[in-house]
Tab-separated table of C-alpha atoms in Angstrom:
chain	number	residue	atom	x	y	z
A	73	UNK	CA	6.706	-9.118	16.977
A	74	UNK	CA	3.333	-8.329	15.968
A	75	UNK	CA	4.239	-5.886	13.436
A	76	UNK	CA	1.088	-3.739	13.026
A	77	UNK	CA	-2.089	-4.745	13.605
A	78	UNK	CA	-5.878	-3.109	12.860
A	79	UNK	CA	-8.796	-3.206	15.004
A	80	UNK	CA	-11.692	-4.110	13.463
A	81	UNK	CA	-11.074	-6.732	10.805
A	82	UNK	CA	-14.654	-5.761	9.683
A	83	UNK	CA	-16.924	-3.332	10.460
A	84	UNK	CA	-20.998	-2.243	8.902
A	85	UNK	CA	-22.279	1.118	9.870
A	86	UNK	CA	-24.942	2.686	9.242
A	87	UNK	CA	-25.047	6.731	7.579
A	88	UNK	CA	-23.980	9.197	10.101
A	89	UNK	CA	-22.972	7.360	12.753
A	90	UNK	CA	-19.125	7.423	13.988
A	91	UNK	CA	-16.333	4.927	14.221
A	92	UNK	CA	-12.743	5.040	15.093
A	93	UNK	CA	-9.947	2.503	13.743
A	94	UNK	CA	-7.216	1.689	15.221
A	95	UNK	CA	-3.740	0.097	14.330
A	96	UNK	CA	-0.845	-0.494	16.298
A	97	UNK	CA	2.868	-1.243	15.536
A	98	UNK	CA	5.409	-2.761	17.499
A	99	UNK	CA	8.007	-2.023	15.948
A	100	UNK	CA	9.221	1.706	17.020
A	101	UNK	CA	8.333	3.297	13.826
A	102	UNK	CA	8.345	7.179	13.355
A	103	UNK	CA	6.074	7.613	10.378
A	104	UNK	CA	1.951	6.005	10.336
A	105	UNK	CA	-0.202	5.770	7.678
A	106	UNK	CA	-3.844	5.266	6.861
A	107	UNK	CA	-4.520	4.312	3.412
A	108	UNK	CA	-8.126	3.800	1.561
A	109	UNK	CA	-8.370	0.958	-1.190
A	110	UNK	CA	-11.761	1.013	-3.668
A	111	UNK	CA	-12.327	-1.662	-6.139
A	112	UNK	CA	-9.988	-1.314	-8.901
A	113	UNK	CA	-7.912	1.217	-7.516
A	114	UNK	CA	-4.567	1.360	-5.506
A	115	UNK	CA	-3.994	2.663	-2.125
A	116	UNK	CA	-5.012	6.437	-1.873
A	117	UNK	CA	-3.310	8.127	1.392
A	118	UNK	CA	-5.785	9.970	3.660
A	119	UNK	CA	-3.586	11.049	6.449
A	120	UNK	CA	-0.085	10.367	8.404
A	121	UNK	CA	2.282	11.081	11.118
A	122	UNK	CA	5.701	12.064	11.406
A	123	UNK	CA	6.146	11.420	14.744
A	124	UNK	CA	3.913	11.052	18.389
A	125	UNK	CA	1.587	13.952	18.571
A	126	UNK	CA	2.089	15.011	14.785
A	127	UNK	CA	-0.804	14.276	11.956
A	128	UNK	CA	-0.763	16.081	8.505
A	129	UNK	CA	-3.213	14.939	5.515
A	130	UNK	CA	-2.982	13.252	2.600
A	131	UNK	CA	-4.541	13.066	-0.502
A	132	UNK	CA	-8.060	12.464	-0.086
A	133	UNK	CA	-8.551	13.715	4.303
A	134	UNK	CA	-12.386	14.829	4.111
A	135	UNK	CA	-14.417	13.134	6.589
A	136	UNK	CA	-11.533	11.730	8.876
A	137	UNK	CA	-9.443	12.896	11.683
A	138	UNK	CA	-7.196	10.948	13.019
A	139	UNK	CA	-4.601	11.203	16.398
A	140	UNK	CA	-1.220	9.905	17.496
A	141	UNK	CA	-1.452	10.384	21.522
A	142	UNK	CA	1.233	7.830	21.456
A	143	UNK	CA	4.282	6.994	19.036
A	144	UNK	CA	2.534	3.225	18.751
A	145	UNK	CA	-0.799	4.193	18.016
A	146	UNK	CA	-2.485	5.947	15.269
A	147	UNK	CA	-6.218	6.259	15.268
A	148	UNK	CA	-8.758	6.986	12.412
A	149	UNK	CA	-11.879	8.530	13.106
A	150	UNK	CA	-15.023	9.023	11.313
A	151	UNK	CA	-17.615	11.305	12.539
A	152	UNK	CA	-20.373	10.864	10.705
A	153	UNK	CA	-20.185	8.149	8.044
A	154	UNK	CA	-21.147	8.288	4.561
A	155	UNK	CA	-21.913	5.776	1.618
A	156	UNK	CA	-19.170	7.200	-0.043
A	157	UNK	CA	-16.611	5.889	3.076
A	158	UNK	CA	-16.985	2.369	2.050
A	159	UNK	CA	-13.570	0.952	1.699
A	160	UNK	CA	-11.008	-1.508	2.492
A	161	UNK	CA	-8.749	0.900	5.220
A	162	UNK	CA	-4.805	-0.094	5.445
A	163	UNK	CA	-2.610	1.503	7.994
A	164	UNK	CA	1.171	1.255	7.703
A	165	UNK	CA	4.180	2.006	9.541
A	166	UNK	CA	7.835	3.057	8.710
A	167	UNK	CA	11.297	3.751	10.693
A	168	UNK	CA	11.705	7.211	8.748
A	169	UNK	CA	10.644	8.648	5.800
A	170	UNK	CA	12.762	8.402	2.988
A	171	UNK	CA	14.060	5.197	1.704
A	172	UNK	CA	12.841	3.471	4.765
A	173	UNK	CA	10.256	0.308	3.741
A	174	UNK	CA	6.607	0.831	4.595
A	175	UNK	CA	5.373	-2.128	6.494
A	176	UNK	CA	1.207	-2.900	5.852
A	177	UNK	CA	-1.709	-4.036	8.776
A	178	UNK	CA	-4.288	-6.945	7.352
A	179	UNK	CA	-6.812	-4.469	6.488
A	180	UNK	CA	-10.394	-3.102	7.906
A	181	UNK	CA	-13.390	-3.832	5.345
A	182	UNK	CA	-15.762	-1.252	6.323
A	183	UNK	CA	-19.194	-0.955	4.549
A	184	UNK	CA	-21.547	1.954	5.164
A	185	UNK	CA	-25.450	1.622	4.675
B	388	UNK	CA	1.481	14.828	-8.385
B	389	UNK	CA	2.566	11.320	-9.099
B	390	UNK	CA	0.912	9.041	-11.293
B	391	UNK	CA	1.546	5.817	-11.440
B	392	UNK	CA	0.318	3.187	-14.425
B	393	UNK	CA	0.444	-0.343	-14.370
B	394	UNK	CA	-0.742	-2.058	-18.415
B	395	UNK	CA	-2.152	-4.554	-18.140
B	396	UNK	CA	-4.568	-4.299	-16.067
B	397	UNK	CA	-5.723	-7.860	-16.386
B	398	UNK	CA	-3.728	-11.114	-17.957
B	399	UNK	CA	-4.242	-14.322	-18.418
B	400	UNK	CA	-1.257	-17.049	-19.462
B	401	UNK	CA	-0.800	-20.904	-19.421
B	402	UNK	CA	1.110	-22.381	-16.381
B	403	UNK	CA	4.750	-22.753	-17.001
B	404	UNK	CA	4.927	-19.394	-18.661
B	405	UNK	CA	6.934	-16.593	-17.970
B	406	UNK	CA	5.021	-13.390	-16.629
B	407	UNK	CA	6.040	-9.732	-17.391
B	408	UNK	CA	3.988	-6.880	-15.424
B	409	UNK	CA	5.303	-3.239	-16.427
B	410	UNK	CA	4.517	-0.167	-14.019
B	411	UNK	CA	5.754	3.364	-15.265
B	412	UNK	CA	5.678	6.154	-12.972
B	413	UNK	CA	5.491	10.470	-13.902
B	414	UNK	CA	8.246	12.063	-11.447
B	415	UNK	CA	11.549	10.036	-11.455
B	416	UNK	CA	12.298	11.822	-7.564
B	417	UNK	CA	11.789	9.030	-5.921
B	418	UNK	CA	13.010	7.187	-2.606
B	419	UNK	CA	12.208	3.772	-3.717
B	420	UNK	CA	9.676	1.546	-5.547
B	421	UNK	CA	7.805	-1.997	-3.818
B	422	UNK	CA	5.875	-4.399	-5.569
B	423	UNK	CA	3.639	-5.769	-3.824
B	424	UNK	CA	0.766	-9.035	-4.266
B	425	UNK	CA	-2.483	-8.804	-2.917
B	426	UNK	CA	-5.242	-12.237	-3.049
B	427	UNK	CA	-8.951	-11.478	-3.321
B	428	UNK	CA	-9.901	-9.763	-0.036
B	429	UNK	CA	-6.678	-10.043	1.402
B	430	UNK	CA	-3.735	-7.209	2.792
B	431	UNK	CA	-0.651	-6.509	1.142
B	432	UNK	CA	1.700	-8.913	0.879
B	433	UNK	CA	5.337	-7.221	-0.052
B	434	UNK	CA	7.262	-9.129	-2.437
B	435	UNK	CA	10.489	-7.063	-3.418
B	436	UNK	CA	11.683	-3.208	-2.483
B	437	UNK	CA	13.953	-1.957	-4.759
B	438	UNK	CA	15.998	1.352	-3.761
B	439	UNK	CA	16.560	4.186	-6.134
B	440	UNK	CA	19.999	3.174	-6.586
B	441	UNK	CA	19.305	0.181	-7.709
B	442	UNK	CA	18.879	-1.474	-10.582
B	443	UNK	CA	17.098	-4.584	-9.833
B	444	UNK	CA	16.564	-6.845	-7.233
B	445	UNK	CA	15.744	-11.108	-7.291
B	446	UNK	CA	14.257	-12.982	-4.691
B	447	UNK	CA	13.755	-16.928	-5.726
B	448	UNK	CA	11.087	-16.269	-9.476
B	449	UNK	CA	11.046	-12.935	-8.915
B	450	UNK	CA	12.913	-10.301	-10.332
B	451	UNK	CA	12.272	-6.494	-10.571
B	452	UNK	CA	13.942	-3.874	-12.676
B	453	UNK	CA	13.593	-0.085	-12.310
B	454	UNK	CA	15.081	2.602	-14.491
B	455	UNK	CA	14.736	5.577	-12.899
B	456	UNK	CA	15.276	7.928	-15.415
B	457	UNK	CA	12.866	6.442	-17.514
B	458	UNK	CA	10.023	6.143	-15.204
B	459	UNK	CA	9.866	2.331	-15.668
B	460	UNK	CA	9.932	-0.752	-13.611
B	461	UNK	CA	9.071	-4.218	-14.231
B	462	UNK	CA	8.901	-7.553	-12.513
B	463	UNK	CA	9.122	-10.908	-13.645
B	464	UNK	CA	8.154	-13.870	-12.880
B	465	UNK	CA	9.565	-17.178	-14.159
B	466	UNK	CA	7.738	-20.206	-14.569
B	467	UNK	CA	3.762	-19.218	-13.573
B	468	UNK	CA	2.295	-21.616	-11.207
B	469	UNK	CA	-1.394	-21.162	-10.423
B	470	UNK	CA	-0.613	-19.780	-6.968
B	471	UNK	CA	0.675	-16.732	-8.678
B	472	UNK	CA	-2.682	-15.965	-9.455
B	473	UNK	CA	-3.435	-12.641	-7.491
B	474	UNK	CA	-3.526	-8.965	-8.257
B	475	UNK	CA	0.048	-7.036	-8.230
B	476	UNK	CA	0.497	-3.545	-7.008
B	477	UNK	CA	3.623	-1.181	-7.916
B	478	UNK	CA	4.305	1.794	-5.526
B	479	UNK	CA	6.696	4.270	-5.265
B	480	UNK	CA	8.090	6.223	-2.251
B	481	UNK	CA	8.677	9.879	-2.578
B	482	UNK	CA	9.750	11.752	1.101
B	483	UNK	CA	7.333	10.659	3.112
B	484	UNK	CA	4.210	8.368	1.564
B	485	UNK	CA	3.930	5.870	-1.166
B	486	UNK	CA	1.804	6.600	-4.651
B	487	UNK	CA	0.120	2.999	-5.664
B	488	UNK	CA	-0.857	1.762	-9.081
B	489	UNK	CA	-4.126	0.448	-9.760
B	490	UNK	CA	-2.576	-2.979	-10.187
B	491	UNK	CA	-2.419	-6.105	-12.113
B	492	UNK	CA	-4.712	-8.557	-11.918
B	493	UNK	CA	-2.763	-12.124	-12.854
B	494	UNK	CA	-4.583	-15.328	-13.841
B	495	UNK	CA	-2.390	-18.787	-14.249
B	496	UNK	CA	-4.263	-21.436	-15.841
B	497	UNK	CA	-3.524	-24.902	-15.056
């Protein structure tokens, strides 16, 4: 098993222009994740899904969208990129909600110009 | 909204010494709580997940403690080598997501 996997490891844009992330898991999970890390911070949630074809946001959802067409995939979109988007982006997957371990992707360094 | 703390935020100790890294969190609803290590540009690395009806949980150095009811959990780790050296992350899991501390930032000195 792969366990869940992001595409790009790195990524430079340039302001405005639009990108879309994607991670994969193989592991049948319910519940995705896309996280944000900035220096000295932790993780800060920016949206998830419950389920294929389900997104709600999280804590800090201006300036992405993101889609679950199917239960292993869960893409994050930016449409027009800002400074302000630089980050480190972690996705993450889970059986259920609840007491059910969140398993992490390696990560997508993304730098904005 | 949960907030969760980790003090220090930086420490340094001598190899061979025994590290303690506290992480206190606001709402005591929770699910669950994960430590976690992370190396300089790196991903996550999970190290123990301890359920809320649990006290603690071991695995080899390591050893993590939560009190719920206090809003407290801490993990040790015996005998520092210098590959310990990396920045530790609490989180806790309430229905759905999990709320991160800023983290720890360990430094074993040879």
């Amino acid at each position: 098993n792969a366990g869940v996997t992001q595409t790009p490891k790195f990524r430079v844009l340039k302001t405005g222009q639009s990108m879309t992330l994607l991670c994969a898991q193989d592991m049948n999970h319910e519940y995705m994740y896309w996280y944000r890390q900035d220096p000295g911070m932790g993780l800060r949630l920016i949206h998830y899904s419950v389920g294929e074809g389900t997104t709600a946001k999280g804590e800090v959802p201006d300036g992405y969208n993101v889609s679950r067409l199917k239960k292993q995939n869960f893409l994050l979109g930016l449409e027009s990129a800002a400074p302000s988007q630089t980050s480190v982006y972690f996705c993450a997957s889970s059986r259920q909600g609840g007491s059910y371990e969140q398993y992490f992707g390696p990560g997508t360094r993304l730098t904005v110009t | 909204k949960q907030e969760v703390t980790q003090i220090p935020a930086a420490l340094s100790v001598p190899e061979g010494e025994n590290l303690v890294l506290n992480c206190s969190f606001t709402d005591s609803a929770i699910y669950n709580l994960q430590w976690f290590r992370q190396d300089p540009g790196k991903g996550l690395t999970s190290l123990l997940l301890i359920q809320s009806s649990q006290r603690e949980q071991t695995s080899g150095r390591l050893n993590a403690s939560l009190d719920k009811s206090s809003g407290r959990s801490t993990l040790y780790i015996a005998a520092s080598q210098p590959g310990d050296s990396a920045t530790y992350l609490c989180a806790v899991r309430d229905d759905y997501k999990l709320s991160f501390g800023a983290g720890t930032t360990v430094t074993v000195r040879a």
